[in-house]
């Protein structure tokens, strides 16, 4: 089911089963955000030689890299745990007939 944009003045209605693909998007955003923190932190730590007064850019870069690595590890852990939950749920269909087939 495709998601359409609401017209101006119209609210987008959501239904209980309307969350297809949202988990994958959330995981991709989390991994992308973590990668961005690591990259920005590495640029601040290793790429900038300018030293402003009262601010240590290398320490800020190190903090951003650590936060990015922790966020990446947590998002990968949650992704693995979610996939294991999906595999454990087995769905099967059983049909019972009371009348014999003709």
Coordinates of N, CA, C and O in Angstrom, one line a residue, residues 3-90:
X3 N 2.0 5.2 0.3 CA 1.6 6.3 1.2 C 1.5 7.6 0.3 O 2.5 7.9 -0.4
X4 N 0.4 8.3 0.4 CA 0.3 9.5 -0.4 C 0.4 10.7 0.5 O 0.1 10.6 1.7
X5 N 0.8 11.8 -0.1 CA 0.9 13.1 0.7 C -0.5 13.6 0.8 O -1.3 13.6 -0.2
X6 N -0.8 14.2 1.9 CA -2.2 14.8 2.1 C -2.3 16.1 1.3 O -1.3 16.8 1.0
X7 N -3.5 16.4 0.8 CA -3.7 17.6 0.1 C -3.7 18.8 1.1 O -3.8 18.5 2.3
X8 N -3.4 20.0 0.6 CA -3.4 21.1 1.6 C -4.7 21.2 2.4 O -5.8 21.1 1.8
X9 N -4.6 21.3 3.7 CA -5.7 21.4 4.5 C -6.3 20.0 4.9 O -7.2 19.9 5.7
X10 N -5.7 18.9 4.4 CA -6.2 17.6 4.7 C -5.2 16.9 5.6 O -4.0 16.9 5.4
X11 N -5.7 16.2 6.6 CA -4.9 15.4 7.5 C -4.6 14.1 6.9 O -5.5 13.5 6.3
X12 N -3.4 13.5 7.1 CA -3.1 12.2 6.7 C -3.7 11.2 7.7 O -3.3 11.2 8.8
X13 N -4.6 10.3 7.2 CA -5.2 9.4 8.1 C -4.3 8.1 8.2 O -3.8 7.7 7.2
X14 N -4.2 7.6 9.4 CA -3.4 6.4 9.6 C -4.3 5.3 10.2 O -5.2 5.6 11.0
X15 N -4.1 4.1 9.7 CA -4.9 3.0 10.1 C -4.0 2.1 10.9 O -2.7 2.1 10.8
X16 N -4.5 1.2 11.7 CA -3.7 0.3 12.6 C -2.6 -0.5 11.8 O -1.5 -0.6 12.3
X17 N -2.9 -1.0 10.6 CA -1.9 -1.7 9.9 C -1.0 -0.9 8.9 O -0.4 -1.5 8.0
X18 N -1.0 0.4 9.1 CA -0.4 1.3 8.1 C 1.0 1.6 8.4 O 1.5 2.7 8.0
X19 N 1.8 0.8 9.1 CA 3.1 1.2 9.4 C 4.2 0.3 8.7 O 5.2 0.0 9.2
X20 N 3.8 0.0 7.4 CA 4.8 -0.9 6.7 C 6.1 -0.1 6.4 O 6.1 1.0 5.9
X21 N 7.2 -0.8 6.7 CA 8.5 -0.2 6.4 C 9.0 0.8 7.4 O 10.1 1.3 7.2
X22 N 8.2 1.2 8.4 CA 8.7 2.3 9.3 C 9.9 1.8 10.1 O 10.7 2.6 10.4
X23 N 9.9 0.5 10.5 CA 11.1 0.0 11.3 C 12.3 0.1 10.5 O 13.4 0.5 11.0
X24 N 12.3 -0.2 9.2 CA 13.5 -0.2 8.3 C 13.9 1.3 8.2 O 15.1 1.5 8.2
X25 N 13.0 2.2 8.0 CA 13.4 3.6 7.9 C 14.0 4.1 9.2 O 15.0 4.8 9.1
X26 N 13.4 3.7 10.3 CA 14.0 4.2 11.6 C 15.4 3.7 11.8 O 16.2 4.4 12.3
X27 N 15.6 2.4 11.4 CA 16.9 1.8 11.6 C 17.9 2.5 10.7 O 19.0 2.8 11.1
X28 N 17.5 2.8 9.4 CA 18.4 3.5 8.5 C 18.7 4.9 9.0 O 19.9 5.3 8.9
X29 N 17.8 5.6 9.5 CA 18.0 6.9 10.0 C 19.0 6.9 11.2 O 19.9 7.7 11.4
X30 N 18.8 5.9 12.1 CA 19.6 5.8 13.3 C 21.1 5.4 12.9 O 22.0 6.0 13.4
X31 N 21.2 4.5 11.9 CA 22.6 4.2 11.4 C 23.2 5.4 10.7 O 24.4 5.7 10.9
X32 N 22.4 6.1 9.9 CA 22.9 7.2 9.2 C 23.3 8.4 10.2 O 24.3 9.0 10.0
X33 N 22.5 8.6 11.2 CA 22.8 9.6 12.2 C 24.1 9.2 13.0 O 24.9 10.1 13.2
X34 N 24.3 8.0 13.3 CA 25.5 7.5 14.0 C 26.7 7.7 13.1 O 27.8 8.2 13.5
X35 N 26.6 7.4 11.8 CA 27.7 7.6 10.9 C 28.0 9.1 10.7 O 29.2 9.4 10.7
X36 N 27.0 9.9 10.7 CA 27.2 11.3 10.6 C 28.0 11.9 11.8 O 28.9 12.7 11.7
X37 N 27.6 11.4 13.0 CA 28.3 11.8 14.2 C 29.8 11.4 14.2 O 30.7 12.1 14.6
X38 N 30.0 10.1 13.7 CA 31.4 9.7 13.7 C 32.2 10.5 12.7 O 33.4 10.9 13.0
X39 N 31.6 10.8 11.5 CA 32.4 11.6 10.5 C 32.6 13.0 11.0 O 33.7 13.5 10.8
X40 N 31.6 13.6 11.5 CA 31.8 15.0 12.0 C 32.8 15.0 13.2 O 33.7 15.9 13.2
X41 N 32.7 14.1 14.1 CA 33.7 14.0 15.1 C 35.1 13.8 14.6 O 36.1 14.4 15.1
X42 N 35.3 12.9 13.6 CA 36.6 12.7 13.1 C 37.2 13.9 12.4 O 38.4 14.2 12.5
X43 N 36.3 14.7 11.7 CA 36.7 15.9 11.1 C 37.2 16.9 12.2 O 38.3 17.6 12.1
X44 N 36.4 17.0 13.3 CA 36.8 18.0 14.3 C 38.1 17.5 15.0 O 39.0 18.3 15.4
X45 N 38.3 16.2 15.2 CA 39.4 15.6 15.9 C 40.7 15.7 15.1 O 41.7 16.1 15.6
X46 N 40.6 15.3 13.9 CA 41.8 15.1 13.1 C 42.0 16.1 11.9 O 43.1 16.4 11.5
X47 N 40.9 16.8 11.5 CA 41.0 17.6 10.3 C 41.1 19.1 10.5 O 41.5 19.8 9.6
X48 N 40.8 19.6 11.7 CA 40.8 21.0 11.9 C 42.0 21.4 12.8 O 42.2 20.8 13.9
X49 N 42.8 22.3 12.3 CA 44.0 22.7 13.1 C 43.8 24.0 13.8 O 44.6 24.4 14.7
X50 N 42.7 24.7 13.5 CA 42.4 26.0 14.1 C 42.0 25.7 15.6 O 41.2 24.9 15.9
X51 N 42.5 26.5 16.5 CA 42.2 26.4 17.9 C 41.6 27.6 18.5 O 42.3 28.6 18.8
X52 N 40.3 27.6 18.6 CA 39.6 28.8 19.2 C 39.8 28.9 20.7 O 40.1 27.9 21.3
X53 N 39.7 30.1 21.2 CA 39.9 30.3 22.6 C 38.8 29.7 23.4 O 37.6 29.8 23.0
X54 N 39.0 29.0 24.5 CA 38.0 28.5 25.4 C 37.3 27.3 24.9 O 36.3 26.9 25.5
X55 N 37.6 26.8 23.7 CA 36.9 25.6 23.1 C 38.0 24.6 22.6 O 38.8 25.0 21.9
X56 N 37.9 23.4 23.0 CA 38.8 22.4 22.6 C 38.1 21.5 21.5 O 37.3 20.6 21.9
X57 N 38.3 21.8 20.2 CA 37.6 21.1 19.2 C 38.0 19.6 19.1 O 37.1 18.8 18.7
X58 N 39.2 19.3 19.5 CA 39.6 17.8 19.5 C 38.8 17.0 20.5 O 38.4 15.9 20.3
X59 N 38.5 17.6 21.7 CA 37.7 16.9 22.7 C 36.3 16.7 22.3 O 35.7 15.7 22.4
X60 N 35.7 17.8 21.6 CA 34.4 17.7 21.1 C 34.3 16.7 20.0 O 33.3 15.9 20.0
X61 N 35.3 16.6 19.2 CA 35.3 15.6 18.1 C 35.4 14.2 18.7 O 34.7 13.3 18.2
X62 N 36.2 14.0 19.7 CA 36.3 12.7 20.4 C 34.9 12.3 21.0 O 34.5 11.1 20.9
X63 N 34.3 13.2 21.7 CA 33.0 13.0 22.3 C 31.9 12.6 21.2 O 31.2 11.6 21.4
X64 N 32.0 13.3 20.1 CA 31.0 13.0 19.0 C 31.3 11.6 18.4 O 30.4 10.8 18.1
X65 N 32.6 11.2 18.2 CA 32.9 9.9 17.7 C 32.5 8.8 18.7 O 31.9 7.8 18.2
X66 N 32.7 9.0 20.0 CA 32.2 8.0 20.9 C 30.7 7.9 20.9 O 30.2 6.7 20.9
X67 N 30.0 9.0 20.9 CA 28.5 8.9 20.8 C 28.1 8.2 19.5 O 27.1 7.5 19.5
X68 N 28.7 8.5 18.4 CA 28.4 7.8 17.2 C 28.6 6.3 17.2 O 27.8 5.5 16.7
X69 N 29.7 5.9 17.8 CA 30.0 4.5 17.9 C 29.0 3.8 18.8 O 28.5 2.7 18.5
X70 N 28.6 4.4 19.9 CA 27.6 3.8 20.8 C 26.3 3.8 20.1 O 25.5 2.8 20.3
X71 N 25.9 4.8 19.4 CA 24.6 4.8 18.7 C 24.6 3.8 17.6 O 23.5 3.1 17.4
X72 N 25.7 3.6 16.9 CA 25.7 2.6 15.9 C 25.6 1.2 16.5 O 24.9 0.3 16.0
X73 N 26.3 0.9 17.6 CA 26.3 -0.4 18.2 C 24.8 -0.7 18.7 O 24.3 -1.8 18.6
X74 N 24.2 0.3 19.3 CA 22.8 0.1 19.9 C 21.8 -0.1 18.7 O 21.0 -1.0 18.8
X75 N 22.0 0.6 17.6 CA 21.0 0.4 16.5 C 21.2 -0.9 15.9 O 20.2 -1.6 15.5
X76 N 22.5 -1.4 15.7 CA 22.7 -2.7 15.2 C 22.2 -3.8 16.1 O 21.6 -4.8 15.7
X77 N 22.3 -3.6 17.4 CA 21.8 -4.6 18.4 C 20.3 -4.7 18.3 O 19.8 -5.8 18.3
X78 N 19.6 -3.6 18.3 CA 18.2 -3.6 18.2 C 17.7 -4.2 16.9 O 16.7 -4.9 16.8
X79 N 18.4 -3.9 15.8 CA 18.1 -4.5 14.5 C 18.2 -6.0 14.5 O 17.3 -6.7 14.0
X80 N 19.2 -6.5 15.1 CA 19.4 -8.0 15.2 C 18.3 -8.6 16.1 O 17.8 -9.6 15.8
X81 N 18.0 -7.9 17.2 CA 17.0 -8.5 18.1 C 15.6 -8.5 17.5 O 14.8 -9.4 17.6
X82 N 15.3 -7.5 16.7 CA 14.0 -7.4 16.0 C 13.9 -8.5 14.9 O 12.9 -9.1 14.7
X83 N 15.0 -8.8 14.2 CA 15.0 -9.8 13.2 C 14.8 -11.2 13.8 O 14.2 -12.0 13.3
X84 N 15.4 -11.4 15.0 CA 15.2 -12.7 15.7 C 13.8 -12.9 16.1 O 13.3 -14.0 16.1
X85 N 13.1 -11.8 16.5 CA 11.7 -11.9 16.9 C 10.8 -12.3 15.7 O 9.9 -13.1 15.8
X86 N 11.1 -11.8 14.5 CA 10.3 -12.1 13.3 C 10.5 -13.5 12.9 O 9.6 -14.2 12.4
X87 N 11.7 -14.1 13.0 CA 12.0 -15.4 12.6 C 11.3 -16.4 13.5 O 10.9 -17.5 13.1
X88 N 11.1 -16.1 14.8 CA 10.6 -17.0 15.7 C 9.1 -17.2 15.6 O 8.5 -18.2 16.0
X89 N 8.4 -16.2 15.0 CA 7.0 -16.3 14.8 C 6.7 -17.0 13.5 O 7.0 -16.6 12.4
X90 N 6.0 -18.2 13.7 CA 5.7 -19.0 12.5 C 4.2 -18.9 12.3 O 3.4 -19.1 13.2

